[in-house]
Coordinates of C-alpha atoms in Angstrom, one line a residue:
X1 CA -19.9 5.0 -43.4
X2 CA -19.9 9.0 -43.6
X3 CA -21.1 10.9 -46.6
X4 CA -18.0 12.0 -48.6
X5 CA -17.2 15.7 -49.0
X6 CA -17.9 18.0 -52.4
X7 CA -16.2 17.2 -54.9
X8 CA -14.7 18.3 -58.3
X9 CA -14.1 17.9 -61.6
X10 CA -10.6 16.1 -59.5
X11 CA -12.1 13.5 -59.3
X12 CA -11.5 12.3 -62.9
X13 CA -8.2 12.3 -62.4
X14 CA -8.0 10.3 -58.4
X15 CA -8.2 6.5 -59.7
X16 CA -9.3 6.1 -63.2
X17 CA -12.9 5.2 -61.9
X18 CA -14.5 3.8 -59.9
X19 CA -12.6 0.8 -58.5
X20 CA -16.0 -1.1 -57.2
X21 CA -16.9 -1.2 -60.6
X22 CA -16.2 -4.6 -61.7
X23 CA -18.1 -5.6 -57.8
X24 CA -20.6 -4.4 -59.6
X25 CA -21.1 -5.8 -62.6
X26 CA -20.5 -8.8 -61.8
X27 CA -22.6 -9.0 -59.1
X28 CA -25.8 -8.5 -60.9
X29 CA -27.4 -11.1 -63.3
X30 CA -27.4 -11.8 -66.9
X31 CA -31.0 -11.3 -67.1
X32 CA -31.3 -8.0 -65.1
X33 CA -28.7 -5.7 -67.2
X34 CA -30.0 -3.5 -69.6
X35 CA -30.8 -4.2 -73.6
X36 CA -31.2 -2.1 -76.5
X37 CA -35.3 -1.0 -76.4
X38 CA -34.7 -1.5 -80.4
X39 CA -32.7 -2.9 -82.7
X40 CA -30.6 0.8 -83.2
X41 CA -30.4 1.0 -79.7
X42 CA -33.3 4.2 -79.7
X43 CA -36.7 4.9 -79.4
X44 CA -38.8 7.4 -81.2
X45 CA -38.4 10.5 -79.6
X46 CA -42.3 12.0 -78.4
X47 CA -45.4 12.4 -79.9
X48 CA -46.6 15.3 -82.4
X49 CA -48.3 17.4 -80.3
X50 CA -47.7 15.5 -77.2
X51 CA -45.7 16.1 -73.8
X52 CA -41.6 17.2 -74.1
X53 CA -40.1 14.1 -72.8
X54 CA -38.7 14.5 -69.0
X55 CA -34.9 13.6 -69.2
X56 CA -33.2 13.1 -66.3
X57 CA -29.5 14.0 -66.1
X58 CA -26.7 13.4 -63.4
X59 CA -23.3 15.3 -62.0
X60 CA -21.3 14.4 -59.5
X61 CA -21.3 16.1 -56.8
X62 CA -18.4 19.5 -57.9
X63 CA -16.5 21.4 -55.1
X64 CA -16.7 24.8 -57.0
X65 CA -18.7 26.9 -56.3
X66 CA -21.5 27.9 -58.8
X67 CA -21.3 25.0 -61.0
X68 CA -24.7 23.3 -59.9
X69 CA -26.0 26.9 -61.0
X70 CA -24.4 26.7 -64.0
X71 CA -26.0 23.9 -65.4
X72 CA -29.2 23.8 -64.2
X73 CA -29.0 27.0 -66.1
X74 CA -27.9 24.8 -69.9
X75 CA -30.7 22.9 -68.7
X76 CA -33.1 25.5 -68.2
X77 CA -32.6 26.6 -71.4
X78 CA -33.4 23.6 -73.3
X79 CA -36.4 23.4 -74.3
X80 CA -36.6 20.0 -76.5
X81 CA -37.0 18.1 -73.8
X82 CA -37.9 18.7 -69.8
X83 CA -34.5 18.2 -68.2
X84 CA -34.3 17.8 -64.7
X85 CA -30.5 17.9 -63.2
X86 CA -29.9 15.5 -60.3
X87 CA -26.9 16.3 -58.0
X88 CA -25.1 13.0 -57.0
X89 CA -22.9 13.1 -53.6
X90 CA -21.0 10.7 -52.1
X91 CA -19.8 7.1 -54.2
X92 CA -21.3 8.2 -57.5
X93 CA -19.4 6.1 -59.9
X94 CA -20.9 2.8 -58.0
X95 CA -24.1 4.6 -57.4
X96 CA -24.3 5.2 -61.1
X97 CA -23.7 2.2 -62.1
X98 CA -25.9 0.5 -59.5
X99 CA -29.0 2.6 -60.8
X100 CA -27.8 1.5 -64.3
X101 CA -28.3 -1.7 -63.9
X102 CA -31.2 -1.7 -61.7
X103 CA -32.9 0.6 -64.2
X104 CA -34.0 3.0 -62.7
X105 CA -30.6 4.9 -62.9
X106 CA -30.6 8.5 -65.2
X107 CA -31.0 9.0 -68.8
X108 CA -28.0 11.2 -69.2
X109 CA -24.9 11.1 -66.9
X110 CA -21.3 11.8 -66.9
X111 CA -19.0 9.4 -66.0
X112 CA -14.8 10.0 -65.7
X113 CA -13.1 9.0 -69.0
X114 CA -16.3 8.1 -70.3
X115 CA -18.1 4.6 -69.5
X116 CA -15.6 1.9 -68.8
X117 CA -15.6 -1.3 -71.0
X118 CA -17.8 -3.8 -69.1
X119 CA -20.4 -0.7 -68.9
X120 CA -20.4 -0.6 -72.1
X121 CA -20.1 -4.5 -72.9
X122 CA -22.6 -4.7 -70.6
X123 CA -25.0 -2.9 -72.7
X124 CA -25.5 -0.2 -70.5
X125 CA -24.9 2.9 -72.4
X126 CA -25.4 3.5 -76.3
X127 CA -23.5 4.3 -78.9
X128 CA -23.1 8.2 -79.6
X129 CA -20.8 7.8 -82.8
X130 CA -22.9 10.3 -84.5
X131 CA -23.2 12.7 -82.2
X132 CA -20.7 14.7 -83.0
X133 CA -21.0 14.7 -86.8
X134 CA -18.4 17.9 -88.5
X135 CA -17.5 18.8 -84.9
X136 CA -15.3 15.3 -83.8
X137 CA -12.0 16.5 -85.2
X138 CA -12.5 19.1 -82.8
X139 CA -12.1 17.3 -79.8
X140 CA -9.3 16.5 -78.1
X141 CA -8.1 13.1 -79.8
X142 CA -6.9 11.6 -77.0
X143 CA -10.2 11.7 -75.2
X144 CA -12.0 10.5 -78.0
X145 CA -10.0 7.4 -78.7
X146 CA -10.0 7.1 -74.8
X147 CA -13.9 7.2 -75.2
X148 CA -13.8 4.5 -78.4
X149 CA -14.5 0.7 -78.1
X150 CA -15.0 -1.3 -81.5
X151 CA -14.9 1.7 -83.9
X152 CA -17.9 3.8 -81.6
X153 CA -17.8 6.3 -79.3
X154 CA -19.3 6.3 -75.8
X155 CA -19.7 9.7 -74.2
X156 CA -19.1 13.0 -75.4
X157 CA -15.6 15.1 -73.4
X158 CA -17.0 17.7 -71.4
X159 CA -13.7 19.6 -70.2
X160 CA -9.7 18.7 -69.6
X161 CA -8.4 18.4 -66.3
X162 CA -4.6 17.5 -65.7
X163 CA -2.2 17.5 -62.8
X164 CA 1.2 19.2 -62.6
X165 CA 3.8 19.6 -59.8
X166 CA 3.6 23.2 -58.6
X167 CA 6.2 25.3 -56.2
X168 CA 7.1 28.6 -54.9
X169 CA 9.9 30.3 -57.3
X170 CA 11.0 31.8 -54.1
X171 CA 12.0 28.6 -52.3
X172 CA 14.0 27.3 -54.9
X173 CA 15.8 29.9 -55.6
X174 CA 16.4 30.7 -51.8
X175 CA 18.5 27.5 -52.1
X176 CA 19.7 27.8 -55.3
X177 CA 17.8 25.3 -57.4
X178 CA 16.2 25.5 -60.6
X179 CA 13.1 24.2 -61.3
X180 CA 13.4 20.1 -61.5
X181 CA 13.5 18.7 -65.3
X182 CA 14.8 15.5 -64.3
X183 CA 14.1 12.4 -61.8
X184 CA 17.6 13.0 -60.4
X185 CA 17.0 17.2 -60.5
X186 CA 13.4 16.1 -58.2
X187 CA 15.0 13.7 -55.8
X188 CA 18.0 16.9 -55.2
X189 CA 15.3 19.3 -54.9
X190 CA 13.0 17.6 -52.1
X191 CA 16.0 17.0 -50.0
X192 CA 17.7 20.3 -50.3
X193 CA 14.1 21.8 -49.5
X194 CA 13.2 19.8 -46.7
X195 CA 13.8 21.6 -43.0
X196 CA 12.4 21.2 -39.8
X197 CA 9.4 23.1 -40.9
X198 CA 9.0 22.6 -44.6
X199 CA 8.8 19.5 -46.4
X200 CA 10.5 19.2 -50.1
X201 CA 7.5 17.5 -51.7
X202 CA 3.9 16.7 -51.0
X203 CA 2.2 14.2 -53.5
X204 CA -0.5 13.0 -51.3
X205 CA -0.5 11.8 -47.4
X206 CA -0.5 8.4 -48.7
X207 CA 3.1 9.3 -50.2
X208 CA 1.4 9.2 -54.4
X209 CA 0.3 5.4 -54.8
X210 CA -2.6 5.9 -55.8
X211 CA -1.6 8.6 -58.3
X212 CA 1.5 8.8 -59.3
X213 CA 1.9 4.8 -61.1
X214 CA 1.0 6.0 -64.0
X215 CA 3.3 10.1 -64.0
X216 CA 6.6 7.0 -63.0
X217 CA 6.0 5.3 -65.4
X218 CA 5.6 7.4 -68.8
X219 CA 8.6 9.5 -67.5
X220 CA 10.0 6.6 -67.9
X221 CA 8.3 5.8 -71.5
X222 CA 6.4 3.0 -70.8
X223 CA 3.0 2.9 -70.1
X224 CA -0.3 0.6 -68.9
X225 CA -0.5 -1.3 -72.0
X226 CA 0.6 -1.2 -75.6
X227 CA -1.0 -2.4 -78.1
X228 CA -3.3 -3.8 -75.6
X229 CA -0.7 -5.5 -74.2
X230 CA 0.9 -5.8 -70.9
X231 CA 3.4 -2.9 -71.4
X232 CA 4.0 -2.2 -66.9
X233 CA 6.8 -4.8 -66.4
X234 CA 9.1 -3.6 -69.4
X235 CA 12.1 -2.6 -68.4
X236 CA 12.7 0.9 -66.4
X237 CA 9.4 0.0 -64.4
X238 CA 10.9 -1.7 -61.3
X239 CA 13.1 1.2 -61.0
X240 CA 10.8 4.1 -61.5
X241 CA 8.5 2.5 -58.9
X242 CA 11.7 1.9 -56.3
X243 CA 12.2 6.2 -56.8
X244 CA 8.6 6.8 -56.0
X245 CA 9.4 4.7 -52.9
X246 CA 12.7 6.7 -51.9
X247 CA 11.2 9.7 -51.7
X248 CA 9.0 7.9 -49.2
X249 CA 13.0 6.4 -47.8
X250 CA 14.5 10.1 -47.3
X251 CA 11.6 11.3 -45.7
X252 CA 11.1 14.3 -47.7
X253 CA 7.4 14.0 -48.2
X254 CA 4.6 15.5 -46.3
X255 CA 2.0 12.7 -45.0
X256 CA 0.0 14.2 -42.1
X257 CA -1.8 17.2 -44.0
X258 CA -5.7 17.8 -43.4
X259 CA -5.7 18.3 -46.9
X260 CA -4.9 16.0 -49.3
X261 CA -3.9 16.9 -52.3
X262 CA -6.2 18.0 -55.1
X263 CA -6.0 21.0 -52.7
X264 CA -3.9 23.3 -53.0
X265 CA -3.7 23.7 -48.8
X266 CA -0.2 21.9 -48.3
X267 CA 2.1 24.3 -50.6
X268 CA 0.1 27.8 -50.3
X269 CA 0.3 27.4 -46.2
X270 CA 4.2 26.9 -46.7
X271 CA 3.8 23.2 -45.3
X272 CA 5.6 21.7 -48.9
X273 CA 7.7 23.7 -51.3
X274 CA 6.5 21.4 -54.3
X275 CA 3.2 19.9 -54.6
X276 CA 1.5 17.7 -57.2
X277 CA -2.2 19.1 -57.7
X278 CA -4.3 20.2 -60.5
X279 CA -5.0 22.7 -62.5
X280 CA -8.9 23.7 -61.1
X281 CA -6.3 24.5 -57.9
X282 CA -5.1 27.5 -59.3
X283 CA -7.4 30.3 -59.3
X284 CA -6.5 29.3 -55.3
X285 CA -3.1 29.3 -55.6
X286 CA -3.0 32.6 -57.5
X287 CA -4.6 34.1 -54.5
X288 CA -2.9 33.1 -52.0
X289 CA 1.1 32.7 -53.5
X290 CA 0.1 35.9 -56.4
X291 CA 3.1 35.0 -58.5
X292 CA 5.0 33.6 -56.2
X293 CA 4.3 29.7 -58.4
X294 CA 5.3 28.2 -60.9
X295 CA 4.1 24.7 -62.5
X296 CA 6.2 22.1 -64.5
X297 CA 5.1 18.7 -65.8
X298 CA 6.2 15.1 -63.8
X299 CA 10.1 15.2 -64.2
X300 CA 11.4 12.7 -66.8
X301 CA 13.6 9.6 -66.3
X302 CA 16.5 7.9 -68.6
X303 CA 15.1 6.9 -71.5
X304 CA 11.4 8.6 -70.4
X305 CA 10.1 12.2 -70.8
X306 CA 7.9 14.5 -68.6
X307 CA 4.9 13.7 -68.6
X308 CA 0.8 15.1 -67.3
X309 CA -2.1 12.6 -66.6
X310 CA -5.1 14.3 -69.2
X311 CA -8.6 13.4 -68.0
X312 CA -12.3 14.1 -68.7
X313 CA -15.1 13.2 -67.5
X314 CA -17.3 12.1 -70.8
X315 CA -21.5 12.7 -71.0
X316 CA -22.9 9.4 -71.6
X317 CA -26.9 8.0 -72.5
X318 CA -28.5 5.6 -70.6
X319 CA -29.2 2.3 -72.8
X320 CA -32.5 2.7 -70.2
X321 CA -33.1 6.3 -70.7
X322 CA -36.7 6.9 -70.7
X323 CA -36.5 7.8 -74.4
X324 CA -32.9 7.7 -75.7
X325 CA -33.5 9.2 -79.1
X326 CA -34.2 12.3 -76.9
X327 CA -31.4 11.8 -74.7
X328 CA -28.9 11.9 -77.8
X329 CA -30.5 15.1 -78.5
X330 CA -29.5 16.6 -75.5
X331 CA -26.3 15.4 -74.4
X332 CA -25.6 16.5 -78.0
X333 CA -26.9 20.5 -77.9
X334 CA -25.0 21.0 -74.5
X335 CA -21.9 19.2 -75.4
X336 CA -21.5 19.3 -79.3
X337 CA -23.6 22.3 -80.2
X338 CA -23.6 24.7 -77.1
X339 CA -20.4 26.0 -77.1
X340 CA -21.1 28.7 -75.6
X341 CA -22.3 27.1 -72.3
X342 CA -18.7 24.2 -72.8
X343 CA -16.2 27.4 -72.5
X344 CA -18.4 28.8 -69.2
X345 CA -18.8 24.9 -67.3
X346 CA -14.0 24.2 -68.3
X347 CA -13.2 28.2 -67.3
X348 CA -16.0 30.2 -65.1
X349 CA -15.8 27.6 -62.5
X350 CA -12.2 26.8 -61.3
X351 CA -9.7 27.2 -64.7
X352 CA -10.3 23.7 -66.8
X353 CA -9.2 23.2 -70.2
X354 CA -12.1 22.9 -72.9
X355 CA -12.7 19.8 -75.0
X356 CA -13.0 21.5 -78.2
X357 CA -9.7 22.7 -79.5
X358 CA -11.5 25.8 -81.0
X359 CA -11.9 27.0 -78.0
X360 CA -9.0 26.7 -75.7
X361 CA -7.9 30.2 -77.6
X362 CA -10.7 31.6 -76.5
X363 CA -10.2 31.0 -72.8
X364 CA -8.8 33.9 -70.8
X365 CA -7.7 32.2 -67.8
X366 CA -5.3 29.9 -69.7
X367 CA -4.0 33.3 -71.7
X368 CA -0.8 33.8 -69.4
X369 CA 1.4 32.6 -66.6
X370 CA 1.9 29.1 -65.5
X371 CA -2.2 27.9 -66.6
X372 CA -1.2 29.0 -70.3
X373 CA 2.1 26.3 -69.1
X374 CA -0.5 23.8 -67.9
X375 CA -2.6 24.3 -71.3
X376 CA 1.2 23.6 -73.8
X377 CA 1.8 20.6 -71.3
X378 CA -1.9 18.7 -71.9
X379 CA -0.3 18.8 -75.8
X380 CA 3.4 18.7 -75.4
X381 CA 3.4 16.2 -72.5
X382 CA 0.2 14.7 -72.0
X383 CA -1.3 11.0 -71.2
X384 CA -4.4 9.7 -71.3
X385 CA -5.0 8.6 -67.6
X386 CA -5.7 4.9 -67.9
X387 CA -6.6 3.4 -70.9
X388 CA -9.5 2.1 -71.4
X389 CA -9.3 -1.7 -71.9
X390 CA -7.5 -1.4 -68.3
X391 CA -10.6 -2.5 -66.0
X392 CA -11.4 -1.2 -62.3
X393 CA -10.8 -5.1 -61.7
X394 CA -6.9 -3.9 -63.1
X395 CA -6.5 -0.5 -61.8
X396 CA -8.0 -1.5 -58.2
X397 CA -5.2 -4.6 -58.2
X398 CA -2.9 -1.7 -60.0
X399 CA -3.5 1.2 -56.7
X400 CA -3.1 -1.7 -53.5
X401 CA 0.2 -2.9 -55.3
X402 CA 1.6 0.4 -55.4
X403 CA 0.3 0.6 -51.5
X404 CA 2.7 -2.1 -50.8
X405 CA 5.5 -0.5 -52.5
X406 CA 5.2 3.2 -51.8
X407 CA 4.2 2.3 -48.0
X408 CA 6.2 -0.6 -46.9
X409 CA 8.6 -1.0 -48.9
X410 CA 7.5 -4.5 -51.1
X411 CA 10.1 -5.8 -53.7
X412 CA 8.5 -3.4 -57.4
X413 CA 9.6 -6.1 -59.7
X414 CA 8.0 -9.6 -58.0
X415 CA 4.7 -7.1 -57.3
X416 CA 5.0 -6.1 -60.7
X417 CA 5.1 -9.8 -62.3
X418 CA 3.0 -11.0 -59.5
X419 CA 0.2 -8.4 -61.2
X420 CA 0.7 -9.6 -65.1
X421 CA -1.7 -12.7 -65.1
X422 CA -4.5 -10.6 -63.7
X423 CA -4.0 -8.1 -66.1
X424 CA -4.1 -10.4 -69.4
X425 CA -7.2 -11.8 -68.1
X426 CA -8.8 -9.1 -67.7
X427 CA -7.3 -8.1 -71.1
X428 CA -8.2 -11.5 -72.6
X429 CA -11.8 -11.0 -71.3
X430 CA -12.5 -7.2 -72.8
X431 CA -10.7 -7.3 -75.9
X432 CA -12.8 -6.4 -78.5

């Protein structure tokens, strides 16, 4: 398989984690899974007067220029341990889990939306609840909740990302259109803006099958799960997915872009009048379009509200770290104590939202324009990308179902009903 191109923090919002994770864990014999080194899952930190602990820290391969140099600079500044940063290209999620299961993985590592429930249950990571101290209330509450299982917090949110509907105001004005606030408005706008040269809407080359399922549910007032029970088959879900399919059948979607949804080129090149993309693309959009750009949440349907997905890479500590306590100390230093590094990481390499609430007002890149609007949308309309109990197996089945509905025209209610037993089986397996 050819290596994947460099990614950015956008990948945390692509599919909500690796669909292959469940298969990796299931393929491993129970005897090979890591177990805590002591009763509390920690080891002693170093030896008095001895050499500093040596730690391996892993990141996925970010696409934004300067990120690698920044995280290497952070690690070099830390004096209590010798930290080596490793840049992991390709299928990062799967590679990381495989390495952790094999006992040769990193000591500290990032993972999309924190570790999966399977990683937690199989003892691959350690509890980080106590590393937050008094700073816990300063972290984005929805992400802390997402990274909590069985009353314990398993990761430290590093930075918040989101996706929104970005549009060219000049093109809407030419057609006498206002930015769409409802799904009906969006359908009308997509049709009116579609010409021989321009498509009204770009949701990705798959028509939004892999990433618009959540926004469609939220905008209809629904979710994947509610109170740890299936909620995606409630009244209105099939109608929401039918609307997404309608964009395809109305032929208003750009479907053959050389770049996918995580790159703003479909919008900036003029091939699409509206595009679903991430906050991280805003510097490029502003550089190419100037002030001819606006951003709105995914529009609402009757009974629902506008919505945006919220995700965050979380810093985790391996249960088989060479020195678990030293690894926890480093994670605490970088992602809890060093607020100047956290602000730099969030705002100096693309546009992202700091995970700490107190740092958001200090983020100059979020001070005005569409980026400021998006930061407000995260608070007003944000939904955690996927619940923790929405397992990789559930996500894989959901993704396949969405492809059948959006691209092949499968009947939504039948597809949703068929998915319920599998998800209920997963919930029974992982519920506390």
